[in-house]
mmCIF file of C-alpha atoms and ligand atoms in Angstrom:
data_model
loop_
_atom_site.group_PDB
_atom_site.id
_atom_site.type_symbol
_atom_site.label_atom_id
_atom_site.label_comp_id
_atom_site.label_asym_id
_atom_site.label_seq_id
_atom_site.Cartn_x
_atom_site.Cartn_y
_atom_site.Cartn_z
ATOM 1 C CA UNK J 1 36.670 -1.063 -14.469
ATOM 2 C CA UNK J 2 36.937 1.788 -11.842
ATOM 3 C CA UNK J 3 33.111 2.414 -10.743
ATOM 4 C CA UNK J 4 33.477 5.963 -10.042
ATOM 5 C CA UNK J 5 35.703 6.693 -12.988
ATOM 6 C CA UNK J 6 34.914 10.796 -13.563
ATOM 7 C CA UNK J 7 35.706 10.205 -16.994
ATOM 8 C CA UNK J 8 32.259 8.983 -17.914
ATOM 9 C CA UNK J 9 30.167 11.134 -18.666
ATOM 10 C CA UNK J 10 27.604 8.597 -19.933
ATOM 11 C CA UNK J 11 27.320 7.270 -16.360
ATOM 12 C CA UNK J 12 26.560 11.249 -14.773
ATOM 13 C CA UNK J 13 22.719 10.804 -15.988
ATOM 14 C CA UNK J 14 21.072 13.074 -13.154
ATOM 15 C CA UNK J 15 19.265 10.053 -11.343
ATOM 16 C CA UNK J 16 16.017 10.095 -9.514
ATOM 17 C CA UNK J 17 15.366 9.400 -6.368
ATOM 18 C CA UNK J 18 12.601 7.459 -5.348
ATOM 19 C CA UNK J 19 11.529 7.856 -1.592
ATOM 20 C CA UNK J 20 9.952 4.652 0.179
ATOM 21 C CA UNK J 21 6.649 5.509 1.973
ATOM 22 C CA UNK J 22 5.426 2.673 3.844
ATOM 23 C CA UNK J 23 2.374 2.243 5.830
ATOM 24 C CA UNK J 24 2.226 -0.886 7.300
ATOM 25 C CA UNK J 25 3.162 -1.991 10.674
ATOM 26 C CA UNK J 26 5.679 -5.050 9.575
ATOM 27 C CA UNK J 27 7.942 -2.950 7.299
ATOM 28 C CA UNK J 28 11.635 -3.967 7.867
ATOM 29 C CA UNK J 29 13.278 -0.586 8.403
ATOM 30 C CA UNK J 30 10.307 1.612 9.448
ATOM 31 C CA UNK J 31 7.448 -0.211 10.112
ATOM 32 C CA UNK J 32 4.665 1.040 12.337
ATOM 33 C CA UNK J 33 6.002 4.575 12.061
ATOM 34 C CA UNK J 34 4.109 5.642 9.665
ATOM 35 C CA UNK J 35 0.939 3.862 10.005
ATOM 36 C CA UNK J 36 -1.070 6.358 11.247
ATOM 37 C CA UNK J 37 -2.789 8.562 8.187
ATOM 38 C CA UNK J 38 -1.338 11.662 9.575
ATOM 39 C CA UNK J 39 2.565 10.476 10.209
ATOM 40 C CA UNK J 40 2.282 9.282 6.801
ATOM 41 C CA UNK J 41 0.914 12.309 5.021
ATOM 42 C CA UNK J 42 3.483 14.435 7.489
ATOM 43 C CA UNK J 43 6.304 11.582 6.576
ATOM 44 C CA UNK J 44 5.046 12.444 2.394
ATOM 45 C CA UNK J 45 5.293 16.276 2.846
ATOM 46 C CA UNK J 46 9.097 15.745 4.409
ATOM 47 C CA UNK J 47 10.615 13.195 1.664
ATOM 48 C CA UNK J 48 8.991 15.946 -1.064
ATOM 49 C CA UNK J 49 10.708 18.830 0.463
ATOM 50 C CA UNK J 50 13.758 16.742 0.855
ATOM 51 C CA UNK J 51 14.119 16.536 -2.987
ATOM 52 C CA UNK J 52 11.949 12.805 -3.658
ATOM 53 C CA UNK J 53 11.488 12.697 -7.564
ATOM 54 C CA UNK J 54 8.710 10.211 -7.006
ATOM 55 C CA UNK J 55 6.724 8.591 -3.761
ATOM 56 C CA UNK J 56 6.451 4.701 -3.737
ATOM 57 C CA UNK J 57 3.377 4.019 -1.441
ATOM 58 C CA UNK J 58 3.698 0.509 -0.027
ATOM 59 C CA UNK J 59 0.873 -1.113 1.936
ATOM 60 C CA UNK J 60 2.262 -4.116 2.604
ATOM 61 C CA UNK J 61 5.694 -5.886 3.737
ATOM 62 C CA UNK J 62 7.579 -8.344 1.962
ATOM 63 C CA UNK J 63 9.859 -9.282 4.000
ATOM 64 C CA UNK J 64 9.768 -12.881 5.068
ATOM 65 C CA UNK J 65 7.502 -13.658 7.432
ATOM 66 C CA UNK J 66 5.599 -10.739 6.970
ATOM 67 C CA UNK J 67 1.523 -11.205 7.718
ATOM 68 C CA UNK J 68 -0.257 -11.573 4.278
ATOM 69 C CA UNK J 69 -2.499 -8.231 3.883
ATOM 70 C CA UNK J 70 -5.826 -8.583 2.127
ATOM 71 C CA UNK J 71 -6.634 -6.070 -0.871
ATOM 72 C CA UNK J 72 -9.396 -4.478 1.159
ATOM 73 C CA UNK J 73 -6.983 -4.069 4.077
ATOM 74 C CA UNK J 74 -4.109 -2.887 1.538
ATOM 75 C CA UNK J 75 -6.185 -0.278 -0.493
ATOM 76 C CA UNK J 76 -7.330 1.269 3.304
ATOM 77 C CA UNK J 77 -3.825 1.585 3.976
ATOM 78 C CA UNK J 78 -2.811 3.180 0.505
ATOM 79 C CA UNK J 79 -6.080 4.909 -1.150
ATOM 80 C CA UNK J 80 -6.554 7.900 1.396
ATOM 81 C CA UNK J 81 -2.933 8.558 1.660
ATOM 82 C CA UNK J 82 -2.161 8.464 -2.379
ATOM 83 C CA UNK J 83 -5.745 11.128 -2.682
ATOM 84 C CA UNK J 84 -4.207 13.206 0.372
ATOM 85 C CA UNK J 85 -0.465 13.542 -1.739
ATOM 86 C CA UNK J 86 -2.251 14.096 -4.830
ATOM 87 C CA UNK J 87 -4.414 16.816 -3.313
ATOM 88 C CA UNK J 88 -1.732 18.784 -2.583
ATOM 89 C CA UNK J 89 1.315 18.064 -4.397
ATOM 90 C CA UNK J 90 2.346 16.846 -8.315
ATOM 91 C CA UNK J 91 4.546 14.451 -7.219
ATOM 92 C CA UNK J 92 4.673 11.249 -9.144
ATOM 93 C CA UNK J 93 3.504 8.466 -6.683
ATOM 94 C CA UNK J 94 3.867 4.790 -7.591
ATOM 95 C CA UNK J 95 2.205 2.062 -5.586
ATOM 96 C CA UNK J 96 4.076 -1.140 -4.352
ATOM 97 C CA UNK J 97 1.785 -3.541 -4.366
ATOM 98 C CA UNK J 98 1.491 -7.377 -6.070
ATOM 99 C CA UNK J 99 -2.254 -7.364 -6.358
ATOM 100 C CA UNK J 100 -4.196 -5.480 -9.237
ATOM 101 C CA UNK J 101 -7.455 -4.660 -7.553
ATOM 102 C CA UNK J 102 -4.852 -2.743 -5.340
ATOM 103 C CA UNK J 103 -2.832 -0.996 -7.952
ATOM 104 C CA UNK J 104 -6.205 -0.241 -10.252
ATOM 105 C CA UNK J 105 -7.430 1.650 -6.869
ATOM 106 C CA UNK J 106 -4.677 3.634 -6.518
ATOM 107 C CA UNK J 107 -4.113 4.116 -9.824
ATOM 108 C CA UNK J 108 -7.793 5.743 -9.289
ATOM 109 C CA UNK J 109 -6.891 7.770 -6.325
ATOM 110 C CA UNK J 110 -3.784 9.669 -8.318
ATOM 111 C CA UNK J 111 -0.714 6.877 -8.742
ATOM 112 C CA UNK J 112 1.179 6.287 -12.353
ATOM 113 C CA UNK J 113 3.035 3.960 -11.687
ATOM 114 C CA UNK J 114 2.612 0.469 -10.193
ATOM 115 C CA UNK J 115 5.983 -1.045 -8.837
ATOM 116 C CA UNK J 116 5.316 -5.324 -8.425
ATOM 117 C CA UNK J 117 8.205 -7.033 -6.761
ATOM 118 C CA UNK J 118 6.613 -10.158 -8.857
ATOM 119 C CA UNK J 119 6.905 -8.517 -12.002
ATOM 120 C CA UNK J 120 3.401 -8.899 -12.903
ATOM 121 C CA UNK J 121 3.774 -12.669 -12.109
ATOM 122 C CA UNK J 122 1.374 -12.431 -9.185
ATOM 123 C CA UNK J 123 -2.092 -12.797 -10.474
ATOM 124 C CA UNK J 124 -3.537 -13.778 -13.559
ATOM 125 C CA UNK J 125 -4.835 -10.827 -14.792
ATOM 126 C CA UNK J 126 -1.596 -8.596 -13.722
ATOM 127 C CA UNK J 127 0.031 -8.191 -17.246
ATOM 128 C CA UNK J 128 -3.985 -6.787 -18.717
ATOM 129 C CA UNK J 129 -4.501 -4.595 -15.994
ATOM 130 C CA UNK J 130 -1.403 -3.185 -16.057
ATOM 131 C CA UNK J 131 -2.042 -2.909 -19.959
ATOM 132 C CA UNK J 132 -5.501 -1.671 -18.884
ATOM 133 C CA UNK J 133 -4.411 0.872 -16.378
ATOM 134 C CA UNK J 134 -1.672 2.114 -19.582
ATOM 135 C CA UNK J 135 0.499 3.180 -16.111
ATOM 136 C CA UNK J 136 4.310 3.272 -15.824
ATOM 137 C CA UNK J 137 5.444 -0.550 -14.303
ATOM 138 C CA UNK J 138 8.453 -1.792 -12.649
ATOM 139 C CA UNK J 139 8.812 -5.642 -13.369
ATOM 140 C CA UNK J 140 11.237 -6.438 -10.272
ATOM 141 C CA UNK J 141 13.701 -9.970 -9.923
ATOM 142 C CA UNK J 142 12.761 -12.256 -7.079
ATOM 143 C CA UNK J 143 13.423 -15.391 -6.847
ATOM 144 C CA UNK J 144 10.907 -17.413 -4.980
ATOM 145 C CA UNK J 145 8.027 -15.865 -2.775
ATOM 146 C CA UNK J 146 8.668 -13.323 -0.493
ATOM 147 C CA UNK J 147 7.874 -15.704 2.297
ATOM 148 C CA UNK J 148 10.519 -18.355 1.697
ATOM 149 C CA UNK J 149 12.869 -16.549 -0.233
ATOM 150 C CA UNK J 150 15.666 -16.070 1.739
ATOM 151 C CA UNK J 151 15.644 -20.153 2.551
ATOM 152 C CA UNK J 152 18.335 -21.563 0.180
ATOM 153 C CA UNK J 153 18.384 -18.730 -3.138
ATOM 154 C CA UNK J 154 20.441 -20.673 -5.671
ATOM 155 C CA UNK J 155 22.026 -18.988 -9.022
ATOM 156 C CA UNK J 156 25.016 -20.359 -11.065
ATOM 157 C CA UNK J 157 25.154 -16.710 -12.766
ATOM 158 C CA UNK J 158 23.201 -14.554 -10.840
ATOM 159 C CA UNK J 159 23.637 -11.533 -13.306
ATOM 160 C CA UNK J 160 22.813 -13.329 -16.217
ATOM 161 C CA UNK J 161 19.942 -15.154 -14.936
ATOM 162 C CA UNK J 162 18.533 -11.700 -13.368
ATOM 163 C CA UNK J 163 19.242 -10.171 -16.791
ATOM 164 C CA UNK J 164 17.298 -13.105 -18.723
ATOM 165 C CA UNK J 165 14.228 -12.929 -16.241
ATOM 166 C CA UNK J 166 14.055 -9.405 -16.759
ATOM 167 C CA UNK J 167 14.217 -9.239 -20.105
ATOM 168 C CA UNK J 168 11.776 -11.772 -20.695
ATOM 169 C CA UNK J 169 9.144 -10.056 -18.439
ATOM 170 C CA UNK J 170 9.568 -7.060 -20.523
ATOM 171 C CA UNK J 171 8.640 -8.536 -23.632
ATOM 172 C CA UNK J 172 5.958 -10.578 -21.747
ATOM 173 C CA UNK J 173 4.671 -6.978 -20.622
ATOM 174 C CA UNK J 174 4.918 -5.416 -23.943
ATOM 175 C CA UNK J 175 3.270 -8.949 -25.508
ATOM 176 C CA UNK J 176 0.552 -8.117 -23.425
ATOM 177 C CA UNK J 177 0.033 -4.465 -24.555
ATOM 178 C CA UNK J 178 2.410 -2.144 -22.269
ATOM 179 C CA UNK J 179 3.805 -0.180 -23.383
ATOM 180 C CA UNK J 180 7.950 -0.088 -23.702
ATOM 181 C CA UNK J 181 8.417 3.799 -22.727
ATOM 182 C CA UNK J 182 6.477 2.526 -19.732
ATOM 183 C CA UNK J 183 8.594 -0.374 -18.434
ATOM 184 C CA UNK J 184 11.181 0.254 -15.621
ATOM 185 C CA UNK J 185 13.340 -2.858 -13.975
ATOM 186 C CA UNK J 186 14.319 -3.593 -11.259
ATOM 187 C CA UNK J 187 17.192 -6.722 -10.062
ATOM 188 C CA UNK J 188 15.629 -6.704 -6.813
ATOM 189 C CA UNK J 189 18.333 -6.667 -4.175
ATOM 190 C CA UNK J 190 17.802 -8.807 -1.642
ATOM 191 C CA UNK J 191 14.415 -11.284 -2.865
ATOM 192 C CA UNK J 192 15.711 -14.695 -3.123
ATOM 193 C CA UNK J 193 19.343 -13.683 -3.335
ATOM 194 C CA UNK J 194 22.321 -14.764 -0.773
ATOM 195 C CA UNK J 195 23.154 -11.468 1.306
ATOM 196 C CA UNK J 196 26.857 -11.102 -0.161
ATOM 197 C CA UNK J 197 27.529 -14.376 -2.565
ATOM 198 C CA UNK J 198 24.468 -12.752 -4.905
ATOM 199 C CA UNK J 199 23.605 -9.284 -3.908
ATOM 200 C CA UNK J 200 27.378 -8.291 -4.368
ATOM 201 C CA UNK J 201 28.328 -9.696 -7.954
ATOM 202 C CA UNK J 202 24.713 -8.288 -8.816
ATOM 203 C CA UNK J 203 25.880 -4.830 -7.942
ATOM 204 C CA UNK J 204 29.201 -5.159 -9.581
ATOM 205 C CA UNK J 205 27.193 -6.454 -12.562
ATOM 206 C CA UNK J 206 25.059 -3.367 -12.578
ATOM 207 C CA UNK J 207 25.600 -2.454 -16.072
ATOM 208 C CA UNK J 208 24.517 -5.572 -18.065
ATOM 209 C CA UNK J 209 20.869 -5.209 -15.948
ATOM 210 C CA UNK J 210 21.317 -1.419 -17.533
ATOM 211 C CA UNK J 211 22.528 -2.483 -20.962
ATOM 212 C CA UNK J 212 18.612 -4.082 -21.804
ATOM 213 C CA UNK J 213 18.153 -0.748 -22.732
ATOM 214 C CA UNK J 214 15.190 -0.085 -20.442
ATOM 215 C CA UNK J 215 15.428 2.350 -17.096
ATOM 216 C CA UNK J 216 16.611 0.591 -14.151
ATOM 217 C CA UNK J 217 15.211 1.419 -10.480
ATOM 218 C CA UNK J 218 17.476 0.262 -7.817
ATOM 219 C CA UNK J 219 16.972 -0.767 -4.344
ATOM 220 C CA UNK J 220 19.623 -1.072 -1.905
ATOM 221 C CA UNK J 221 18.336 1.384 1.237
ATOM 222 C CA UNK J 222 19.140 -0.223 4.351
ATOM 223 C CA UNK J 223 18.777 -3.922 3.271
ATOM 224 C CA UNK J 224 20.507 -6.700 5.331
ATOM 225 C CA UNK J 225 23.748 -6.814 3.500
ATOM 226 C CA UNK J 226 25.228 -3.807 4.312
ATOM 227 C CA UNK J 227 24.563 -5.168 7.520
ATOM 228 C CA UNK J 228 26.225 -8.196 6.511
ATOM 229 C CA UNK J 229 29.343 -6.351 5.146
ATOM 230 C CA UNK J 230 29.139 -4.151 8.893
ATOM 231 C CA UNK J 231 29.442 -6.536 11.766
ATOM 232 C CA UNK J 232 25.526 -7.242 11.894
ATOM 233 C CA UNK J 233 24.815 -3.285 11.796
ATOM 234 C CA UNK J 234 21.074 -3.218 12.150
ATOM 235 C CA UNK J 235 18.509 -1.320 9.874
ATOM 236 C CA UNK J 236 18.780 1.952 11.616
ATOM 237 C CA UNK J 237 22.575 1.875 10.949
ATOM 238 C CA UNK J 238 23.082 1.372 7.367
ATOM 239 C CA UNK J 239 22.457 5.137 6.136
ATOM 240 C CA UNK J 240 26.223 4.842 4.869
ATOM 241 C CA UNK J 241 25.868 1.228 2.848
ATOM 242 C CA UNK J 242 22.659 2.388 1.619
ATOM 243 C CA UNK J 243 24.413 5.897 0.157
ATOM 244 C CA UNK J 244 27.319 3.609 -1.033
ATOM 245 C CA UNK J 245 25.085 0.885 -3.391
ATOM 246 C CA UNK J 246 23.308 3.976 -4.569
ATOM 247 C CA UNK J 247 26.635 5.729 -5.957
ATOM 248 C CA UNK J 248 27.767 2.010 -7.119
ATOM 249 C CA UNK J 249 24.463 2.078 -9.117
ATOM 250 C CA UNK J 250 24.673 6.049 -10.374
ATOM 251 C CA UNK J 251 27.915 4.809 -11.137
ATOM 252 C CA UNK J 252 26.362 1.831 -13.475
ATOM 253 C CA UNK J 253 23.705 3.944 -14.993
ATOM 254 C CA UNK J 254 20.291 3.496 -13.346
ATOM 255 C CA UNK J 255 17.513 5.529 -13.723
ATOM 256 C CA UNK J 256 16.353 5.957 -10.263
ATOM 257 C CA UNK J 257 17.040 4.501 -7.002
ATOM 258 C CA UNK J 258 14.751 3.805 -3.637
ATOM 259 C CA UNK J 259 15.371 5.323 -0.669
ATOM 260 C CA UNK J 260 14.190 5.830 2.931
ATOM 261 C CA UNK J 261 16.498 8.201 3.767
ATOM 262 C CA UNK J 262 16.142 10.916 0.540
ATOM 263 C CA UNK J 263 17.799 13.927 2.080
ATOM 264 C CA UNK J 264 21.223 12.516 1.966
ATOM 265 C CA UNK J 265 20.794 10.204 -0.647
ATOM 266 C CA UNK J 266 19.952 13.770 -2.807
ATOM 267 C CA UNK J 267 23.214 15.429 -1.498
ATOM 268 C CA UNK J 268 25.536 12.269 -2.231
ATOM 269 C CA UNK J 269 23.733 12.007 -6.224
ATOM 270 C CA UNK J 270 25.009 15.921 -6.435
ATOM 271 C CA UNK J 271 28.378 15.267 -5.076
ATOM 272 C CA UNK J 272 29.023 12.379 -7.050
ATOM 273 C CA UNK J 273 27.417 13.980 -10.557
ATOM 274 C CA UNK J 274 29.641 17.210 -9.820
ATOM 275 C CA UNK J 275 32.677 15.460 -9.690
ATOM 276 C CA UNK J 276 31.531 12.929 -12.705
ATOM 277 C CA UNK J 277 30.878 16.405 -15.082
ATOM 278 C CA UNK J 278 33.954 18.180 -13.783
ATOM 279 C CA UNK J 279 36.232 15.039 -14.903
ATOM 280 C CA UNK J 280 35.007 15.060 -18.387
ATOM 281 C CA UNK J 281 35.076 18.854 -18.925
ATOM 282 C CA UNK J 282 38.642 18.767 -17.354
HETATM 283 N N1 HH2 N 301 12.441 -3.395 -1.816
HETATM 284 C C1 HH2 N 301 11.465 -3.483 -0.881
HETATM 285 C C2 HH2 N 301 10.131 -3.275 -1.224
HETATM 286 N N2 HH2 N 301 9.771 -2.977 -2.489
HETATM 287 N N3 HH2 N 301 10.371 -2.551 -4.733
HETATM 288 C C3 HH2 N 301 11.306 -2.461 -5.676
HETATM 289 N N4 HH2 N 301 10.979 -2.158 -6.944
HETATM 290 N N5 HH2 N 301 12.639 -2.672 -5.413
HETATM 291 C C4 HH2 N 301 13.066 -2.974 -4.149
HETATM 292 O O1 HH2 N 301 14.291 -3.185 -3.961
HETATM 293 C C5 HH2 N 301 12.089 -3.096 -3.104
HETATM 294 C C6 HH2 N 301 10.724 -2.869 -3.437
HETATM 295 C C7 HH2 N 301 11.852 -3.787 0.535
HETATM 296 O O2 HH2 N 301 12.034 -2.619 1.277
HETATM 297 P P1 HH2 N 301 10.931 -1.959 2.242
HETATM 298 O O3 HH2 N 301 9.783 -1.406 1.469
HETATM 299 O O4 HH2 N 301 11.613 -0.960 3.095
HETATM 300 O O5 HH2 N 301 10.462 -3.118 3.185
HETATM 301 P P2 HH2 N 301 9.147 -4.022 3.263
HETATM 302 O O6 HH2 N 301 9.061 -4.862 2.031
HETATM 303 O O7 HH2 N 301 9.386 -4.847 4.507
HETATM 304 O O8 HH2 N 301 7.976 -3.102 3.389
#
């Protein structure tokens, strides 16, 4: 299969982008910078006017090792800065959180969609109050917790055993009264998953994660195998590994993908769709 094949018009879907606003001080790429209420707010207004098709407001890290954040601590972090977007723009903001007091307060304060890297696995009451809430969700593969994750990941088919997880959260979500119009997933590059023996077949494997016939959001922005794959590159340096798994995954279909750096991820999406819908009208 040639990823970028032009002749595909299937695969030239316009796809969103998704810009990553985090305001913690642990985050792996960018954290601390925009911890502050009015760097964040500022950091909101740029990734808008830099073409974001939706915010995802992220109080706290997951990386491993990351300190654990209360929800009291997380919705201070999250609540003021979801009211200030919402106050001034339409943008659709999700929240990235694992906890549901979290995501029903900024669900409150203006969010529609709640993004859980646990894929509502977290807490007991995630799947009802996500129900409850009747917001968009993305159910997200990890394997493991975020602390230990990266320790010894272990798949014998890591596509197929993504691809069963997610599916079964779906219909786990749906079982508990979500809606299926409101499910997004997610294979969650880079939780529990080798940096190149799993996070690169997953890639290449794209399409059967987009064949369970629901949206797929992808995440690839700066994570630690591009690094891998660039001589140790740190996470300041991987603008042009990030822009590379997002084509890979316009290329496989997704819906949307999530981004810290949306200006250029935007231009690159054009680029790559003009070419796609030139190739099947020529
Ligand atoms: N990646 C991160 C956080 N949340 N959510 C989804 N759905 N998919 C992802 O791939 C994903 C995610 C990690 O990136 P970042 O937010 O930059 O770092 P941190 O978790 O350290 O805040």
């Amino acid at each position: 299969m040639t990823a970028f094949a032009a002749s595909q018009p299937v695969r030239a879907m316009p796809v969103k982008v998704m810009g990553v606003l985090n305001v913690t001080p642990d985050s792996f790429s960018d954290g601390g910078r925009f911890a502050a209420p009015e760097a964040a707010l500022a950091q909101a207004r740029r990734l808008i006017a830099e073409g974001a098709d939706i915010l995802d407001v992220g109080g706290e890290s997951t990386r491993p090792g990351a300190e654990p954040v209360d929800a009291a601590a997380e919705i201070d972090r999250v609540v003021p800065l979801i009211r200030a977007i919402r106050a001034e723009s339409a943008v659709p903001i999700s929240v990235d959180t694992m906890k549901p007091a979290v995501a029903r307060a900024a669900a409150a304060a203006g969010a529609t969609i709640w993004n859980d890297v646990t894929a509502l696995r977290q807490a007991p009451d995630s799947l009802a109050v996500a129900a409850e809430l009747g917001c968009e969700v993305v159910l997200m593969h990890m394997q493991g917790e975020p602390g230990t994750m990266q320790a010894e990941p272990r798949y014998d088919d890591v596509v197929g055993e993504v691809a069963a997880f997610l599916a079964a959260r779906a219909e786990a979500a749906m079982a508990a009264g979500v809606a299926r119009d409101r499910i997004w997933l997610d294979p969650g590059v880079g939780f529990g998953k080798h940096r190149t023996r799993h996070n690169l077949p997953l890639l290449a494997g794209l399409d059967r994660i987009v064949a369970l016939g629901f949206p797929v959001l992808l995440g690839v922005s700066r994570k630690s195998f591009i690094g891998a794959l660039d001589d140790g590159a740190e996470a300041d340096r991987r603008l042009g590994g990030s822009i590379a798994g997002a084509l890979a995954g316009a290329a496989a279909g997704v819906a949307a993908v999530r981004v810290h750096d949306v200006r250029e991820t935007v231009q690159a999406l054009r680029v790559w769709r003009a070419i796609a819908q030139a190739g099947s009208l020529g």
